[in-house]
Amino acid sequence: MNERVLRVQDLSVHFEVREGNLFRSRMHTLKAVNGVSFDLNAGETLGIVGESGCGKSTLARAMLALIKPNRGRVLWLGEDLGKLDEEELRKKRQDLQIVFQDPLAALNPRMTVRDIIAEPLWTFFPRIARVQVDERVSGMMKLVGLLPNQINRYPHEFSGGQCQRISIARALVLNPKLVVCDEPVSALDVSIQAQIINLLKDLQKKLNLSLVFIAHDLSVVKHISDRVMVMYLGRAMEVSQRGNLYRRPLHPYTKALIRAVPVPDPKLARKLVDTGLTGDMPSPLDLPRGCVFHTRCPYAVKRCELEVPPLRRMENNDWVACHRAEELDLTIAKSG
Amino acid sequence: MPLLELVNLDVGFDTPEGEVHAVNELNFSIEAGEALAIVGESGAGKTQSMMAVMGLLADNGHVSGQALFNGNDLLSMGAGELNQHRGSQIAMIFQDPMTSLNPYLSIEKQMIEVVMHHQGLDRAEAHAKAVEMLRAVRIPDPERRIGQYPHEFSGGMRQRAMVAMGLLCEPDLLIADEPTTALDVTVQAQIGHLMSELRQTSNTAIILITHDLGVVAGLCDRVLVMYAGEVVEWGSVEQIYYQPLHPYTRGLLESVPRLDQPDDAVLHAIPGNPPNLLALPDGCKFRDRCPKAHDACREEPPIRQGGEGHSYRCFLERTDE
């Protein structure tokens, strides 16, 4: 169970972007992911949470070697994905799959459910028999809670939740070991979100999958994650065990995200105070010096403006990037 | 007299597959300064009922019934007459600020057009008013920002600019269609605060449309739960959250992920999928997803009383817990 499958070490992804107008422009470096490290065990789920623009989707793509990092490396079962040639990497992709946010956009509208789910099979086993494909596809459809008699239908005939089930079936058809889910429920009705989360949880148990589950909301990842990583402007602010993170977060940003989760209780919701966050997220093209969060942090001191806090290990193998982690008590009060 | 009163509002669409009944006999009223939530899944008819009120239905849509705004029926007005109310007395803000702001026009241009038209202010006065409103929604450095284009704003700022535009003419009624759904939770919280603040300072009535009961609790006085074009339960926010009586309302409440549940608690979902409006079942439209469905549900369910101002459309008695 505790076998380490994925190691991400000091990963950075930078993009060159042109800013300005037609006549006067400058190249800027957008540091989408900046020195992120973490490990993932077999059968474990890591939740990754942060606001839009924090680099979580870029990190997801980099950890699957879909984009090349500028620095750092990704070790899959001990092998550096960056050192593999195209053909070797292609073989590894059987193990590494992804589910995207918008299920309708991720599915080809002109393909039937059979062809969508079977496509990875054709790609990896071009000589596979049609009977075998149909058998495997029907099996996958049952596994994700779709009726196998819908195999000849098209994506538009399904609701958002069902389309996400199709995406999951496609991701699982090759028996992968790691599935990265990039905001798999953000586009769905709240009433349907839990179906997909519970499904992923079940499948993980059945298939001993490692999961990376990305969301912009801490409440969504709580039920599925063993550990949670909180990102802000390309950096990991905190990586903690679920039990600790929601009770006593180590980073002020984590606490702000927890307090921002709406409470479905009128009396509590009315007296809820501010999240403590001021202002907007700074532009990723022009990162603050020192701690990237210091411009919005209610606990910031002089040191935070000057020195970048490293991600460091605390008790219980929880990690935090905050100069003041020891002195701050960010325990969450019971009533929100 | 209520500010807005809907009487038997029906909305339908002609489609190649047949007629779709999006909204079925919707009745409700809202007083000045009140905040009402309309809650339900995709396809429940929440947005289309408000689009009908605003005269913004698609070409294949048709509407019947009455929408009385200060006693005048909006549905029987021509575009010219309607435009005297839209924008000035009733404003609507939409889910996705990127698609509802014009990318070719500066924020200033989009804002002052409305005030100049409705309030007869000159350009300088309108500009001053727009800057003031951007400041009210906490856009930093509004004098400079107002000259920028939508793509130069962050998602949260765009949505705040939308709210500012909606409130520019100090409307009596603000219809907000999923105003926070596309936003990060931290920004959601900010927009929520902003709306309740504006409600207190300018006595604006708010109709909030959403699929997430989590965001309604702190903001609204009353809740209307819709399913497949019909209202299935309505009551005060306390009644809906503390004594929900319709199984669908309970399902919606249980599916809100909460941080105060045990870590390993199983998340509740409503089984099945939102209904296909082209093939609705007879009787109770929720019955094939309802945990309490029984034979009687094949008939049209009665409307029962839950308490003062609290009603629901179901065969279950209050005591059938």
XYZ file of C-alpha atoms in Angstrom:
657
model
C 0.000 0.000 0.000
C 2.736 2.414 0.923
C 4.682 1.938 -2.264
C 5.677 5.299 -3.659
C 4.665 5.587 -7.310
C 5.125 9.235 -8.199
C 7.779 11.700 -7.077
C 7.639 15.285 -8.206
C 10.812 17.174 -7.383
C 11.265 20.927 -7.554
C 9.060 21.165 -10.631
C 8.813 24.516 -12.429
C 6.928 25.394 -15.584
C 7.408 28.843 -17.094
C 5.724 30.338 -20.113
C 7.001 33.195 -22.228
C 4.195 35.638 -22.913
C 4.149 38.820 -24.935
C 2.541 41.786 -23.249
C 1.827 45.182 -24.702
C 0.360 46.321 -27.987
C 1.221 45.800 -31.610
C 3.958 48.422 -31.599
C 5.486 48.108 -28.215
C 5.639 44.762 -26.525
C 7.898 42.945 -24.125
C 8.381 39.300 -23.361
C 7.516 38.349 -19.818
C 8.020 35.104 -17.981
C 4.896 33.669 -16.451
C 5.903 31.337 -13.647
C 2.880 29.048 -13.682
C 4.465 26.407 -11.453
C 7.393 27.310 -9.285
C 9.444 24.694 -7.435
C 6.696 22.247 -6.451
C 7.624 18.919 -4.839
C 5.492 16.048 -3.542
C 5.218 12.272 -3.452
C 2.250 10.038 -4.157
C 1.776 6.467 -2.968
C -0.074 3.624 -4.632
C -3.779 3.787 -3.806
C -3.451 7.277 -2.347
C -5.405 10.419 -3.246
C -3.809 13.827 -3.241
C -6.181 16.775 -3.480
C -4.771 19.917 -5.088
C -6.656 23.120 -4.301
C -6.158 26.755 -5.247
C -7.839 29.692 -6.939
C -7.850 30.099 -10.708
C -4.413 31.014 -11.949
C -2.568 29.222 -9.143
C -1.004 26.742 -11.576
C -2.851 23.601 -10.566
C -3.822 22.565 -14.092
C -0.328 23.302 -15.407
C 1.094 21.170 -12.615
C -1.285 18.353 -13.605
C -0.107 18.455 -17.198
C 3.538 18.638 -16.199
C 3.288 15.654 -13.871
C 1.903 13.599 -16.765
C 4.711 14.850 -19.034
C 2.159 16.531 -21.311
C 4.238 19.697 -21.094
C 7.944 19.980 -20.509
C 9.041 21.497 -17.210
C 11.733 24.179 -17.157
C 13.242 22.773 -14.026
C 12.856 19.756 -11.782
C 11.747 16.252 -12.598
C 8.904 13.786 -12.398
C 9.773 10.238 -11.354
C 7.215 7.578 -12.237
C 8.051 4.275 -10.524
C 11.586 5.571 -10.172
C 12.001 6.517 -13.822
C 12.541 10.130 -14.862
C 9.784 10.879 -17.403
C 11.791 13.767 -18.794
C 14.598 11.440 -19.866
C 12.439 9.054 -21.869
C 12.215 9.263 -25.628
C 8.857 9.627 -27.337
C 8.205 5.905 -27.793
C 9.123 4.990 -24.228
C 6.969 7.817 -22.913
C 4.067 6.666 -25.061
C 4.213 3.243 -23.440
C 4.155 4.842 -19.991
C 0.985 6.707 -20.857
C -0.976 3.493 -20.410
C -0.382 3.962 -16.698
C -1.034 7.714 -16.579
C -4.451 9.101 -17.450
C -6.357 12.352 -17.060
C -10.013 13.435 -16.703
C -10.845 17.009 -17.673
C -13.182 19.632 -16.235
C -15.740 20.185 -18.953
C -17.042 16.763 -19.940
C -18.833 17.972 -23.046
C -15.752 19.734 -24.373
C -13.536 16.735 -23.651
C -15.647 14.308 -25.675
C -15.746 14.340 -29.465
C -19.385 15.084 -30.379
C -19.142 13.011 -33.576
C -17.982 9.835 -31.879
C -20.225 7.258 -30.233
C -19.672 6.281 -26.631
C -18.139 3.014 -27.860
C -15.573 4.810 -30.008
C -14.757 7.331 -27.287
C -14.092 4.702 -24.641
C -12.377 2.326 -27.084
C -10.037 4.889 -28.631
C -7.192 4.291 -26.151
C -7.532 0.538 -26.789
C -7.178 0.968 -30.565
C -4.185 3.222 -29.996
C -2.295 0.819 -27.774
C -3.500 -2.489 -29.225
C -4.160 -1.818 -32.919
C -4.809 -5.488 -33.652
C -7.369 -6.031 -30.900
C -10.533 -7.845 -32.047
C -13.789 -5.925 -32.260
C -15.589 -8.426 -30.002
C -12.972 -7.916 -27.345
C -13.281 -4.152 -27.611
C -17.049 -4.262 -27.227
C -16.757 -6.557 -24.262
C -14.216 -4.305 -22.590
C -16.211 -1.139 -23.337
C -19.446 -2.637 -21.975
C -17.559 -3.721 -18.878
C -16.214 -0.207 -18.365
C -19.666 1.317 -18.881
C -21.100 -0.949 -16.186
C -18.211 -0.108 -13.894
C -18.879 3.636 -14.089
C -22.663 3.286 -13.808
C -23.741 3.634 -17.437
C -26.075 1.228 -19.200
C -24.183 -0.878 -21.776
C -27.156 -0.593 -24.153
C -26.282 3.104 -24.577
C -23.028 2.142 -26.317
C -24.080 3.530 -29.709
C -25.199 6.928 -28.458
C -23.478 10.285 -28.844
C -22.275 12.615 -26.040
C -25.051 15.185 -26.539
C -27.609 12.549 -25.594
C -26.168 12.425 -22.078
C -26.356 14.827 -19.149
C -23.236 16.484 -17.717
C -22.826 13.879 -14.985
C -23.156 11.007 -17.455
C -20.610 12.605 -19.795
C -18.183 12.768 -16.900
C -18.781 9.040 -16.350
C -17.881 8.455 -20.014
C -14.649 10.443 -19.535
C -13.814 8.336 -16.501
C -14.491 5.107 -18.390
C -12.152 6.275 -21.160
C -9.466 7.137 -18.631
C -9.734 3.717 -16.964
C -10.016 1.476 -20.014
C -6.256 0.795 -20.156
C -6.027 -0.118 -16.452
C -3.924 2.896 -15.503
C -2.162 3.210 -12.155
C -2.514 6.974 -11.825
C -5.491 9.125 -12.808
C -5.290 12.900 -12.615
C -8.740 14.502 -12.359
C -8.610 18.190 -13.270
C -11.689 19.796 -11.693
C -13.892 16.834 -12.643
C -16.988 18.152 -10.862
C -16.719 21.942 -11.161
C -18.989 22.069 -14.208
C -21.691 19.878 -12.651
C -24.761 20.643 -10.542
C -24.028 20.313 -6.837
C -26.608 17.519 -6.636
C -24.644 15.479 -9.193
C -21.111 16.283 -7.957
C -21.313 13.760 -5.128
C -22.199 10.972 -7.583
C -18.928 11.501 -9.418
C -16.858 11.914 -6.249
C -18.333 8.737 -4.741
C -17.763 6.899 -8.030
C -14.094 7.889 -8.137
C -13.692 6.852 -4.512
C -15.224 3.437 -5.207
C -13.161 2.867 -8.323
C -10.018 3.810 -6.498
C -10.661 1.145 -3.874
C -11.567 -1.489 -6.440
C -8.620 -0.820 -8.721
C -6.039 0.436 -6.194
C -5.598 3.630 -8.209
C -3.497 6.586 -7.243
C -5.546 9.722 -7.724
C -4.715 13.381 -8.045
C -7.926 15.336 -7.596
C -7.832 19.022 -8.508
C -10.493 21.495 -7.366
C -10.826 25.163 -6.538
C -12.819 24.454 -3.426
C -11.601 22.721 -0.271
C -15.027 21.262 0.514
C -15.050 19.174 -2.657
C -11.703 17.445 -2.090
C -12.286 16.756 1.591
C -14.227 13.548 1.079
C -11.822 11.955 -1.337
C -8.320 13.071 -0.366
C -5.815 11.445 1.973
C -3.600 14.492 1.742
C -4.280 17.977 0.371
C -1.903 20.403 -1.305
C -2.861 24.080 -1.325
C -1.342 26.138 -4.154
C -1.080 29.885 -4.617
C 0.554 31.656 -7.564
C 2.492 28.619 -8.688
C 3.791 27.580 -5.286
C 2.764 24.909 -2.823
C 1.734 26.706 0.366
C 0.886 23.620 2.367
C 0.762 19.839 1.911
C -0.966 18.210 4.876
C -2.851 15.111 5.960
C -6.559 15.680 5.551
C -7.298 15.220 9.250
C -4.873 17.987 10.173
C -5.469 20.425 7.337
C -9.172 20.958 7.977
C -8.797 21.204 11.756
C -5.599 23.103 12.196
C -4.233 24.428 8.923
C -0.614 25.524 8.989
C -0.807 28.248 6.348
C -2.911 31.445 6.613
C -4.009 30.970 3.000
C -5.388 27.513 3.783
C -7.376 29.009 6.627
C -8.776 31.719 4.338
C -9.872 29.049 1.835
C -11.546 27.045 4.589
C -13.415 30.089 5.843
C -14.554 30.950 2.332
C -16.512 27.693 1.964
C -20.205 28.637 2.171
C -22.135 27.098 5.057
C -25.613 25.759 4.211
C -27.073 27.005 7.499
C -28.787 30.415 7.597
C -27.975 31.265 11.212
C -24.300 30.390 10.909
C -23.927 31.890 7.450
C -25.325 35.256 8.542
C -22.876 35.792 11.327
C -19.889 34.510 9.411
C -17.089 37.007 9.298
C -14.822 37.840 6.421
C -12.365 35.356 5.002
C -9.618 37.690 6.191
C -8.377 37.947 2.616
C -7.974 41.430 1.245
C -7.641 42.447 -2.371
C -7.211 40.358 -5.494
C -4.625 37.831 -6.464
C -1.586 39.640 -7.908
C -0.763 39.103 -11.573
C 1.301 35.961 -12.135
C 3.402 38.046 -14.541
C 4.506 40.270 -11.718
C 4.904 38.105 -8.639
C 5.364 39.766 -5.252
C 8.831 39.488 -3.750
C 9.328 37.280 -0.745
C 6.317 35.149 0.111
C 3.907 35.353 -2.858
C 0.994 35.534 -0.418
C 2.280 38.415 1.721
C 0.257 41.099 -0.113
C -2.993 39.498 1.083
C -1.896 37.819 4.288
C -3.324 39.188 7.553
C -0.275 37.845 9.426
C 2.452 39.194 7.135
C 5.533 40.769 8.756
C 8.599 42.453 7.274
C 10.415 39.169 6.764
C 7.612 37.885 4.523
C 8.240 40.726 2.061
C 11.908 39.900 1.785
C 12.460 36.165 2.013
C 10.759 33.382 0.086
C 9.633 30.819 2.673
C 10.721 27.298 1.667
C 8.290 24.386 1.883
C 9.465 22.687 5.069
C 8.501 19.670 7.073
C 6.525 20.077 10.287
C 5.108 17.504 12.711
C 3.276 14.452 11.308
C 4.902 14.806 7.916
C 2.846 17.907 7.104
C 4.615 20.519 4.995
C 4.194 24.285 4.955
C 5.770 27.303 3.285
C 5.332 30.009 5.920
C 7.910 31.805 8.057
C 5.508 32.083 10.955
C 4.045 28.558 10.947
C 5.298 27.754 14.472
C 3.938 30.854 16.167
C 0.526 31.022 14.457
C -2.372 29.017 15.801
C -4.853 28.753 12.940
C -7.180 26.203 14.549
C -10.627 26.332 12.956
C -13.396 27.103 15.467
C -16.151 24.493 15.588
C -18.973 26.698 14.332
C -17.125 27.768 11.213
C -48.520 45.997 -3.670
C -45.564 43.670 -4.209
C -42.635 44.911 -6.281
C -42.835 41.987 -8.680
C -45.613 39.452 -8.870
C -45.631 36.496 -11.246
C -49.046 35.063 -12.028
C -49.264 31.673 -13.755
C -46.085 32.198 -15.720
C -45.613 29.553 -18.418
C -42.572 29.424 -20.662
C -42.194 27.034 -23.560
C -39.883 26.533 -26.526
C -40.606 25.095 -29.953
C -37.812 22.726 -30.858
C -37.389 20.249 -33.722
C -37.962 17.460 -31.186
C -41.209 18.964 -29.972
C -42.453 21.545 -27.532
C -40.423 21.947 -24.352
C -42.232 23.199 -21.247
C -39.484 25.024 -19.417
C -41.629 26.728 -16.795
C -45.022 25.590 -15.581
C -47.445 27.888 -13.724
C -44.897 29.816 -11.726
C -46.422 32.071 -9.072
C -44.552 34.173 -6.579
C -44.154 37.729 -5.403
C -41.292 39.726 -3.984
C -41.459 42.893 -1.900
C -39.114 45.860 -2.051
C -35.818 45.158 -0.316
C -36.463 41.428 -0.071
C -34.040 38.721 -1.224
C -35.466 35.603 -2.819
C -33.520 32.567 -4.021
C -34.645 30.346 -6.887
C -32.851 27.031 -6.504
C -32.728 23.935 -8.699
C -30.617 21.874 -11.088
C -29.887 22.636 -14.732
C -33.101 22.635 -16.704
C -35.318 23.432 -13.733
C -36.537 26.607 -15.444
C -34.921 29.115 -13.075
C -33.095 31.125 -15.704
C -35.786 30.922 -18.377
C -38.485 32.226 -16.029
C -36.380 35.334 -15.366
C -35.392 35.719 -19.008
C -39.113 35.756 -19.805
C -39.694 38.486 -17.218
C -36.899 40.528 -18.773
C -38.234 39.994 -22.289
C -35.029 38.197 -23.254
C -36.383 34.816 -24.372
C -34.884 33.222 -27.464
C -36.875 33.522 -30.699
C -38.436 30.082 -30.387
C -39.635 30.810 -26.853
C -43.133 31.840 -25.844
C -44.559 32.996 -22.568
C -48.006 33.334 -21.025
C -49.275 34.607 -17.694
C -48.438 37.899 -16.055
C -45.348 39.520 -14.584
C -46.617 42.530 -12.653
C -43.895 45.009 -11.825
C -45.386 47.678 -9.547
C -48.708 46.528 -10.945
C -47.796 46.883 -14.633
C -47.581 43.720 -16.705
C -44.099 43.476 -18.202
C -45.159 40.668 -20.536
C -47.694 42.781 -22.399
C -45.298 45.711 -22.954
C -43.604 46.458 -26.239
C -39.839 46.744 -26.389
C -39.891 50.522 -26.053
C -41.988 50.529 -22.918
C -40.025 47.594 -21.494
C -36.780 49.468 -21.987
C -37.957 52.163 -19.595
C -37.946 49.537 -16.858
C -35.072 47.305 -17.936
C -31.715 48.575 -16.843
C -33.123 51.367 -14.711
C -35.651 49.683 -12.434
C -34.871 46.032 -13.101
C -31.323 44.894 -13.775
C -30.033 41.414 -14.482
C -26.519 40.107 -14.049
C -25.466 36.933 -15.758
C -23.445 33.902 -14.874
C -20.420 34.394 -17.069
C -19.033 37.931 -16.967
C -16.617 37.247 -19.810
C -19.388 36.554 -22.296
C -21.787 39.228 -21.081
C -19.317 42.098 -21.155
C -18.476 43.476 -24.569
C -14.763 42.807 -25.149
C -14.472 45.663 -27.667
C -15.706 48.394 -25.354
C -13.958 49.829 -22.346
C -15.619 49.339 -18.975
C -16.342 53.062 -18.920
C -18.164 53.011 -22.235
C -20.299 50.056 -21.170
C -21.169 51.667 -17.874
C -21.934 55.261 -18.775
C -24.092 54.351 -21.756
C -26.703 52.974 -19.380
C -26.760 55.944 -17.009
C -26.770 58.526 -19.766
C -29.680 56.777 -21.410
C -31.822 56.173 -18.337
C -30.994 59.082 -16.088
C -30.257 61.768 -18.636
C -26.876 62.589 -17.107
C -24.161 64.139 -19.240
C -20.889 62.347 -19.903
C -18.960 63.862 -17.002
C -21.681 63.180 -14.464
C -22.110 59.633 -15.751
C -18.361 59.068 -15.548
C -18.247 60.279 -11.961
C -21.133 58.036 -11.049
C -19.540 54.987 -12.698
C -16.257 55.557 -10.866
C -18.127 55.860 -7.603
C -19.955 52.591 -8.256
C -16.737 50.742 -9.136
C -15.306 51.985 -5.871
C -18.394 50.722 -4.049
C -17.780 47.212 -5.405
C -14.134 47.526 -4.308
C -12.409 47.719 -7.658
C -9.004 49.091 -6.672
C -7.913 52.329 -8.340
C -11.250 52.862 -10.146
C -10.233 56.118 -11.912
C -7.587 54.218 -13.853
C -9.396 50.903 -14.087
C -12.517 52.367 -15.665
C -10.603 53.061 -18.869
C -9.555 49.426 -19.219
C -11.120 46.613 -21.222
C -12.759 43.487 -19.765
C -9.753 41.233 -20.533
C -7.591 43.408 -18.304
C -9.792 42.572 -15.317
C -9.485 39.360 -13.300
C -12.515 37.043 -13.110
C -13.588 38.405 -9.759
C -13.167 42.001 -10.866
C -15.209 41.358 -13.999
C -18.028 39.939 -11.934
C -17.812 42.908 -9.567
C -17.908 45.220 -12.569
C -21.052 43.384 -13.710
C -22.604 43.900 -10.297
C -21.598 47.573 -10.450
C -23.262 47.913 -13.855
C -26.376 46.207 -12.583
C -26.593 48.628 -9.688
C -25.611 51.769 -11.540
C -29.152 53.019 -12.011
C -30.095 52.010 -8.467
C -32.635 49.441 -9.645
C -35.506 48.396 -7.436
C -34.932 44.794 -8.432
C -31.685 42.988 -9.214
C -31.907 39.559 -10.840
C -28.629 37.700 -10.348
C -28.272 34.496 -12.379
C -25.617 32.300 -10.752
C -23.509 35.401 -10.082
C -20.812 33.471 -8.248
C -20.820 30.055 -9.902
C -17.886 30.729 -12.215
C -15.838 32.293 -9.424
C -13.366 31.074 -6.846
C -14.743 30.572 -3.345
C -12.846 33.532 -1.941
C -14.344 35.824 -4.578
C -17.757 34.216 -4.091
C -17.632 35.282 -0.484
C -16.731 38.857 -1.504
C -19.605 39.112 -4.008
C -21.997 37.707 -1.423
C -20.956 40.346 1.115
C -21.261 43.022 -1.522
C -24.802 42.051 -2.493
C -26.085 41.975 1.073
C -24.407 45.305 1.768
C -26.015 46.951 -1.255
C -29.340 45.506 -0.299
C -29.120 47.206 3.070
C -27.899 50.553 1.784
C -30.191 50.975 -1.236
C -33.161 48.698 -0.390
C -32.731 46.788 -3.651
C -34.757 43.586 -3.932
C -32.701 40.613 -5.138
C -33.694 37.452 -6.972
C -30.766 35.049 -6.778
C -30.720 32.073 -9.135
C -28.465 29.165 -8.200
C -28.034 25.373 -8.129
C -26.084 25.494 -4.883
C -27.995 25.852 -1.616
C -24.670 26.547 0.070
C -24.470 30.107 -1.244
C -28.066 31.067 -0.452
C -28.132 30.612 3.299
C -26.498 33.844 4.357
C -27.984 36.030 1.672
C -31.689 35.385 1.184
C -34.936 35.650 3.148
C -37.025 33.218 1.153
C -36.313 30.235 -1.087
C -38.209 28.770 -4.030
C -37.108 25.282 -5.070
C -37.802 24.380 -8.700
C -37.721 21.019 -10.428
C -38.534 20.376 -14.081
C -40.244 23.725 -14.545
C -42.330 23.600 -11.366
C -41.955 25.001 -7.897
C -41.812 22.000 -5.571
C -41.255 23.802 -2.269
C -41.214 27.369 -1.035
C -40.743 28.979 2.345
C -38.501 31.138 4.473
C -34.802 30.375 4.414
C -35.087 28.932 7.949
C -37.988 26.665 6.974
C -36.196 25.393 3.883
C -32.896 24.715 5.659
C -34.142 23.503 9.028
C -37.427 21.775 8.080
C -37.216 20.841 4.393
C -40.317 18.849 3.500
C -39.921 17.907 -0.159
C -37.543 14.981 -0.778
C -35.903 16.989 -3.572
C -35.102 19.908 -1.271
C -33.611 17.460 1.226
C -31.528 15.925 -1.527
C -30.228 19.336 -2.593
C -29.321 20.199 0.998
C -27.571 16.902 1.646
C -25.524 17.183 -1.513
C -23.851 20.454 -0.430
C -20.354 19.391 0.628
C -19.731 20.624 4.153
C -16.557 20.972 6.108
C -18.229 20.136 9.423
C -18.998 16.520 8.522
C -16.734 13.667 9.634
C -13.849 13.131 7.215
C -15.085 9.752 6.050
C -18.772 10.641 5.738
C -20.270 9.449 2.474
C -21.269 12.368 0.279
C -24.920 12.360 -0.651
C -25.945 12.782 -4.241
C -29.391 12.879 -5.760
C -29.469 9.679 -7.816
C -30.120 9.845 -11.542
C -29.938 12.941 -13.690
C -31.875 16.167 -14.164
C -35.000 15.328 -16.174
C -35.343 15.447 -19.912
C -37.970 18.136 -20.449
C -39.109 16.438 -23.653
C -40.067 13.235 -21.864
C -41.334 14.127 -18.412
C -43.031 11.391 -16.398
C -46.714 11.690 -15.445
C -47.601 12.714 -11.939
C -44.727 13.810 -9.755
C -41.837 14.684 -12.046
C -39.281 13.842 -9.411
C -40.584 10.347 -8.732
C -37.984 8.326 -10.625
C -35.197 9.917 -8.532
C -37.118 10.113 -5.265
C -36.166 7.834 -2.361
C -39.745 8.054 -1.019
C -41.615 7.441 -4.274
C -44.592 5.087 -4.150
C -47.548 4.193 -6.378
C -49.529 7.320 -5.550
C -46.784 9.454 -7.097
C -48.038 8.534 -10.576
C -50.798 11.058 -9.952
C -50.301 14.789 -9.771
C -49.113 15.520 -6.195
C -51.109 17.963 -4.024
C -49.733 21.180 -2.599
C -49.457 20.836 1.158
C -48.848 23.364 3.882
C -45.745 23.055 5.992
C -46.097 26.109 8.160
C -46.771 29.818 7.848
C -45.683 30.710 4.293
C -44.187 27.242 3.747
C -45.652 24.895 1.112
C -44.539 21.871 -0.856
C -45.800 19.744 -3.709
C -45.782 16.143 -2.535
C -47.957 13.253 -1.328
C -45.937 12.906 1.865
C -47.539 14.276 5.000
C -45.400 16.344 7.322
C -45.289 13.391 9.695
C -44.214 10.801 7.078
C -40.616 11.319 8.096
